[in-house]
Coordinates of C-alpha atoms and ligand atoms in Angstrom, one line a residue:
X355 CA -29.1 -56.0 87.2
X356 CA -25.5 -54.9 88.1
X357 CA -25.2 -58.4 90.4
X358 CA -26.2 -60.4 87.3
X359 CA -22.5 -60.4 85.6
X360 CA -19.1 -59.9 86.5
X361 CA -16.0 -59.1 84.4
X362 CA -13.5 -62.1 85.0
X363 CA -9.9 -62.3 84.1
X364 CA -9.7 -66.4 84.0
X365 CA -11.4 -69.2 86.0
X366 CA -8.8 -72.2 86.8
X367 CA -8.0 -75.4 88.7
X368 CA -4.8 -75.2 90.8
X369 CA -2.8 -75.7 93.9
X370 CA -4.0 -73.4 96.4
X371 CA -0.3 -71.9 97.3
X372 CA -1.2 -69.8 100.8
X373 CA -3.4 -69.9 104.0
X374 CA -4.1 -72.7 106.2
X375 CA -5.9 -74.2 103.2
X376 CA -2.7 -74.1 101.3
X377 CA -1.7 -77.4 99.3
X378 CA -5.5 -78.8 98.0
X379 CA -6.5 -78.5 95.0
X380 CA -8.4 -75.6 93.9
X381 CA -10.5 -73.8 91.9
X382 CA -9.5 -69.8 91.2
X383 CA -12.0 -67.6 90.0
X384 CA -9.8 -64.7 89.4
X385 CA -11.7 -61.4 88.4
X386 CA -10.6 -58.2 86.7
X387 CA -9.4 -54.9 88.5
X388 CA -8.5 -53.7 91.9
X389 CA -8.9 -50.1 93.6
X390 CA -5.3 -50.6 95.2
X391 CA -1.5 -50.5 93.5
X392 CA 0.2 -52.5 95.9
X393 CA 4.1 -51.9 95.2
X394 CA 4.7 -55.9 95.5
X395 CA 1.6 -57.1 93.6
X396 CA 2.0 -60.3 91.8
X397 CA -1.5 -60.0 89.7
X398 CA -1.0 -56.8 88.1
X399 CA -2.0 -58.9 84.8
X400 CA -5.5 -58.6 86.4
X401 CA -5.6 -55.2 86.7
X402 CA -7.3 -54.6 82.7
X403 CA -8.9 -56.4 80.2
X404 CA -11.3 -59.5 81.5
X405 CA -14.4 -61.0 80.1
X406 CA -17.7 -59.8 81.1
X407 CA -20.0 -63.6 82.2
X408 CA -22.9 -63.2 83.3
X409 CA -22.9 -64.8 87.0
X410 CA -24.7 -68.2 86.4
X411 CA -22.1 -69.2 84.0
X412 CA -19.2 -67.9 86.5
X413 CA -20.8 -70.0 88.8
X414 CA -21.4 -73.1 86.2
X415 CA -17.9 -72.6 85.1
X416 CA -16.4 -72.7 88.9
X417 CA -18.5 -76.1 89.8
X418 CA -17.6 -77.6 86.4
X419 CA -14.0 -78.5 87.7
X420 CA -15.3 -80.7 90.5
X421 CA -12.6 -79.4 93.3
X422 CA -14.5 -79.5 96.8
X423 CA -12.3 -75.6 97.5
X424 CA -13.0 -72.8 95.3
X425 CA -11.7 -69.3 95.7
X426 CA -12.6 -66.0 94.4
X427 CA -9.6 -63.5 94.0
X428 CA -8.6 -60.7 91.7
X429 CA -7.6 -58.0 91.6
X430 CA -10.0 -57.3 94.0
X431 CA -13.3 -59.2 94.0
X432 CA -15.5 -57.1 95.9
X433 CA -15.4 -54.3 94.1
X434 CA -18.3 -56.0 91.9
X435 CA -21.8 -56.4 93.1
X436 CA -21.7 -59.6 91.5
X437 CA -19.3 -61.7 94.0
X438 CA -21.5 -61.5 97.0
X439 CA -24.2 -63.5 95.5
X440 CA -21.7 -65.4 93.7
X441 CA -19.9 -66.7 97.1
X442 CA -23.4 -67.3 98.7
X443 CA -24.2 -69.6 95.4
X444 CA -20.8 -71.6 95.9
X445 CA -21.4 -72.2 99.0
X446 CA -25.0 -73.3 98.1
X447 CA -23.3 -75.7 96.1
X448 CA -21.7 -77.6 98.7
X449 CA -18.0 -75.8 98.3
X450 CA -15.7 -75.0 100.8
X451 CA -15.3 -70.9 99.6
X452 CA -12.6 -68.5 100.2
X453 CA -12.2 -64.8 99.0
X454 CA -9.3 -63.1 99.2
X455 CA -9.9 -59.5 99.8
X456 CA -7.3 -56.1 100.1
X457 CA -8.8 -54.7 103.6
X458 CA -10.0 -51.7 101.8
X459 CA -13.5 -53.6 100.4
X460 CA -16.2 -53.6 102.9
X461 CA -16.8 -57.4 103.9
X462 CA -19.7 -57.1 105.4
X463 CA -21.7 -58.4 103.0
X464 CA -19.7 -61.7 102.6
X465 CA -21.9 -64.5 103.4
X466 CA -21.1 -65.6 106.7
X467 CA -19.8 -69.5 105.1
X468 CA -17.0 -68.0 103.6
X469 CA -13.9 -68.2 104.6
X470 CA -12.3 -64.5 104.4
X471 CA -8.8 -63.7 103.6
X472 CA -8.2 -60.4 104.1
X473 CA -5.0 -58.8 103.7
X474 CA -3.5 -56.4 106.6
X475 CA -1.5 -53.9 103.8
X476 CA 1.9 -52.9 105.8
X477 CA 4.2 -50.1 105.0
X478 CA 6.3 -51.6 102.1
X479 CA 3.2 -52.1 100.1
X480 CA 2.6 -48.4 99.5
X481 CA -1.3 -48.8 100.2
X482 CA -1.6 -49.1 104.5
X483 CA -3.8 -45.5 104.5
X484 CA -6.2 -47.3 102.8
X485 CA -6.9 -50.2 104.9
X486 CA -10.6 -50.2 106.1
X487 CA -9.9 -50.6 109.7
X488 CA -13.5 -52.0 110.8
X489 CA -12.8 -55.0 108.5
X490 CA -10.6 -56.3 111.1
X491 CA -14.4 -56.0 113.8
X492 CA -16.0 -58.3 110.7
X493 CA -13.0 -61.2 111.2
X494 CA -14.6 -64.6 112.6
X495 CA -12.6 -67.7 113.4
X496 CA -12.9 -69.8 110.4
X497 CA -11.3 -66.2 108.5
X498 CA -7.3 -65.4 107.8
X499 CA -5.8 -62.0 108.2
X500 CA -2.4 -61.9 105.8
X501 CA 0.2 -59.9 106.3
X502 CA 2.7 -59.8 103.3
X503 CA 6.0 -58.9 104.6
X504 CA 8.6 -56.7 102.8
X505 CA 11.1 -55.7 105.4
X506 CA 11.9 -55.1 109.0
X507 CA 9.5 -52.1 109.2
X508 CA 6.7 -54.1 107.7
X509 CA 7.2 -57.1 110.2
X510 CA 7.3 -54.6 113.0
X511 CA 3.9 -52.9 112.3
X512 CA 2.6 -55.9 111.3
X513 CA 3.5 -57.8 114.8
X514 CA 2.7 -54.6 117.1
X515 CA -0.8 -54.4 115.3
X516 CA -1.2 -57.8 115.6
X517 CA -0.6 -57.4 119.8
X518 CA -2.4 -54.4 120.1
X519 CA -5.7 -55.6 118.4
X520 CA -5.3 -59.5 119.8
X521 CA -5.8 -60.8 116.2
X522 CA -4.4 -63.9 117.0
X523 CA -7.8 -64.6 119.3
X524 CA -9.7 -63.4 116.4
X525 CA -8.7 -65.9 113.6
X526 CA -5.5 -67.2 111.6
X527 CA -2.8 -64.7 111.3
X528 CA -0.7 -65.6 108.3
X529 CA 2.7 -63.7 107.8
X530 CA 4.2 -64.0 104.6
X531 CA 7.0 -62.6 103.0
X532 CA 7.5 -61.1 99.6
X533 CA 8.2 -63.7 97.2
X534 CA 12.4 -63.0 96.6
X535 CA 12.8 -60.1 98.2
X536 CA 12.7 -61.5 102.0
X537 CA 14.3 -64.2 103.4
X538 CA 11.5 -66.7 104.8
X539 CA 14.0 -68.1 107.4
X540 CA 14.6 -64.5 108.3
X541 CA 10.9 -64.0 108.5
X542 CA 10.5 -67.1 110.4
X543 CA 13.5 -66.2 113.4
X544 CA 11.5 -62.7 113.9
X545 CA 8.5 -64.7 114.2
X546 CA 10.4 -67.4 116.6
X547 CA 12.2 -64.1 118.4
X548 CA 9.3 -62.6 119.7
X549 CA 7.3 -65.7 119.9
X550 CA 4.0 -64.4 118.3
X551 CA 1.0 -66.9 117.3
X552 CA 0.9 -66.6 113.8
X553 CA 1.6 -68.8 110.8
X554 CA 4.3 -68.4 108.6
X555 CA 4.0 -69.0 105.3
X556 CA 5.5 -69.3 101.4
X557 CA 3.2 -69.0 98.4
X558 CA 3.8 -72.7 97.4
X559 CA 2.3 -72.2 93.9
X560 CA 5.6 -70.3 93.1
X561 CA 8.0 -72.7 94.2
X562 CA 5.8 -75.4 92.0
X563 CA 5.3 -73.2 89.2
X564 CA 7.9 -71.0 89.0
X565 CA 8.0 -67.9 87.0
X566 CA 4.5 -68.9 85.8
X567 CA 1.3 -65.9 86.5
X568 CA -0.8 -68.9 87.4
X569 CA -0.6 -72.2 88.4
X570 CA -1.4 -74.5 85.8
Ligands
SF4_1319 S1 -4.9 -55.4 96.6 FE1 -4.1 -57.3 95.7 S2 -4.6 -57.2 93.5 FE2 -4.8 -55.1 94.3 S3 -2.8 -54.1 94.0 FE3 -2.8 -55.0 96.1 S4 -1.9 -57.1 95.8 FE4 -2.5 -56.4 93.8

């Protein structure tokens, strides 16, 4: 059956670096490919190539490294039939499980345990006509919304979508700028400016592993 493997692209213990979870330690399931060509991406080494596992060693493979947090990335992970099951067995297991996800997927089959981290794609990233706008309708409060900030004009559409669709009472809002190419302090006064609920944040994992793909 098509949910009975996936193609991965590497399976690691880490730092998570972003989201209110940001800090513990971590295991990454990281699988091959993504739909989207985000302008800033930081995983295009994800894009090609992988391993196809069949899902019970995934899984065996994710639990082996003991961290109590596990997270299933990508490229973008539900693009294969495989990671829905897959999240519902980590959780199963006892894990606390997050996936990040583009906006574009459709998350409504994400068991409801999970903790989603769905990324809101503004301008700069090239990709914002293909956001999947009834995602944001499937957001709970244990999930993150992320918006990674280029610019002016992305914190903009990012902070008048987060107003007009009240995202703030929905769940987490994380705002988070593109790794050297926007100032985080400047990020932080527009935040502090217009006083809007939502978290700032830095991928940590590249300030404690810099110029390394992942963080290990
Ligand atoms: S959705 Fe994620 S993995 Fe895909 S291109 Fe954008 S940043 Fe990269």
């Amino acid at each position: 059956m098509k949910e009975d493997t996936l193609v991965i692209h590497e399976i690691y213990a880490s730092i998570q670096g972003e989201s209110t979870f940001a800090g513990l330690p971590c295991t990454f399931v990281r699988t091959t490919g993504c739909n989207l060509r985000c302008s800033w991406c930081d995983t295009t080494q994800a894009f090609y190539g992988g391993t196809r596992m069949a899902r019970a060693e995934v899984l065996a493979r994710a639990l082996a490294t003991e961290t109590p947090l596990v997270e299933l990335t990508g490229g973008e992970p539900l693009l294969q039939p495989g990671s829905f099951p897959l999240l519902a067995e980590l959780c199963d297991a006892g894990r606390t499980v997050l996936v990040e996800t583009s906006g574009e997927a459709d998350v409504s089959r994400v068991d409801p345990r999970v903790h989603k981290i769905m990324d809101l794609k503004a301008p700069g990233s090239g990709e914002t006509h293909r956001m999947e706008w009834r995602n944001l309708d499937l957001l709970k409060p244990t999930d993150e919304a992320k918006a990674v900030i280029l610019d002016r004009r992305d914190y903009e559409w990012a902070r008048d979508l987060v107003r007009q669709r009240a995202l703030a009472e929905r769940c987490t809002v994380l705002f988070s700028p593109v790794h050297g190419q926007l100032d985080p302090g400047q990020l932080a006064r527009w935040v502090l400016d217009d006083g809007l609920p939502v978290r700032v944040q830095v991928q940590m994992h590249k300030y404690l592993w810099p110029g390394v793909e992942r963080g290990v």
